[in-house]
Amino acid sequence: MAQTPTLSSESAAPPGSGAIRFNGVRVGFTRQTGQHVRALEDFSLDIPAGQFVSIVGPSGCGKSTLLKVLSGLVEAEAGTALVDGHTAQDSRERIGFMFQRDTLLPWASVEDNIRIGADLSGQAPANMQRRIAELIAFLRLTGFEKSKPHELSGGMRQRVSLGRLLAYDPDILLMDEPFGALDSQTKAAMGQELLRIWAHHRRTVIFVTHDIEEAVTLSDRVVVLSPRPGRIRLDLSIDLPRPRSAAQLRKDARYIDYIDRIWSQIETVS
Ligand SMILES: Nc1ncnc2c1ncn2[C@@H]1O[C@H](COP(=O)(O)OP(=O)(O)OP(=O)(O)O)[C@@H](O)[C@H]1O
Ligand SMILES: [Mg+2]
């Protein structure tokens, strides 16, 4: 049987690093019409270092805004969003963002797209080349190093995006519906890929999704938001053993119960 490729452990985050604290965050936007929209109001959430948290909630409730505040792309009107006590300005290079839409450079090869992440991380060139090769093997992209994005399937493109994020090697992974556009089989496979990486690196992950099964399968914790301005409706610890397999989970009464509890909150708010 083929051996599962592994990653070198040198980049594992020091213990206790990557804790996130949202405290009383308020964000508003003024639309072109002049109308003011409040996306978040008095939002507070503590995420310990290394936790995998999914955020679910109705469209427009402020999920992407939350990630943007933490990464400094959007400014809070009030409150703070801190990483290990530091503002986004001071921790920008510790945060990696993966968007739902494909942000690969169309003219660059798989290898070069992943190299962008490594370049940003400022690694020494010798380490960088080794790291890129390792990631390509780990993400099962061997043989496609020189391929351009248009020559890849949707799932492969998302694996390249994930490779770029991991080459950057942030302490915090912010993932905004990263697998939302994929078919359910590919999505499940990508989820398993992500868990394999997470088990190895234990980075803090905030994962936004509309897929409740995906949220429960992946996460230590699922946070359900109300409609805009997003407030926490349910903060649920997912106490299921790891590693998790979809086939096992489907038969687990606790898994089914978690999904029911989340659905009941979503149904009452939408
Ligand atoms: N740059 C912006 N200018 C004006 N309004 C904005 C801007 N960004 C977000 N909003 C508004 O803020 C609210 C929250 O948006 P956000 O993108 O955070 O929602 P979301 O929960 O991620 O939704 P979805 O699930 O559809 O991605 C929405 O009403 C949206 O229209
Ligand atoms: Mg969004």
Short mmCIF file of C-alpha atoms and ligand atoms in Angstrom, two decimals, residues 60 62-65 100 176-177 208 210, ligand 2:
data_model
loop_
_atom_site.label_atom_id
_atom_site.label_comp_id
_atom_site.label_asym_id
_atom_site.label_seq_id
_atom_site.Cartn_x
_atom_site.Cartn_y
_atom_site.Cartn_z
CA GLY A 60 -25.52 37.97 5.56
CA GLY A 62 -21.64 38.65 9.51
CA LYS A 63 -19.51 35.48 9.28
CA SER A 64 -17.11 36.77 6.62
CA THR A 65 -17.01 40.11 8.42
CA GLN A 100 -14.22 30.45 -1.25
CA ASP A 176 -14.33 31.22 4.51
CA GLU A 177 -16.45 28.47 2.92
CA VAL A 208 -17.06 29.28 8.01
CA HIS A 210 -23.21 26.56 5.44
MG MG B 2 -19.59 35.17 3.79
#
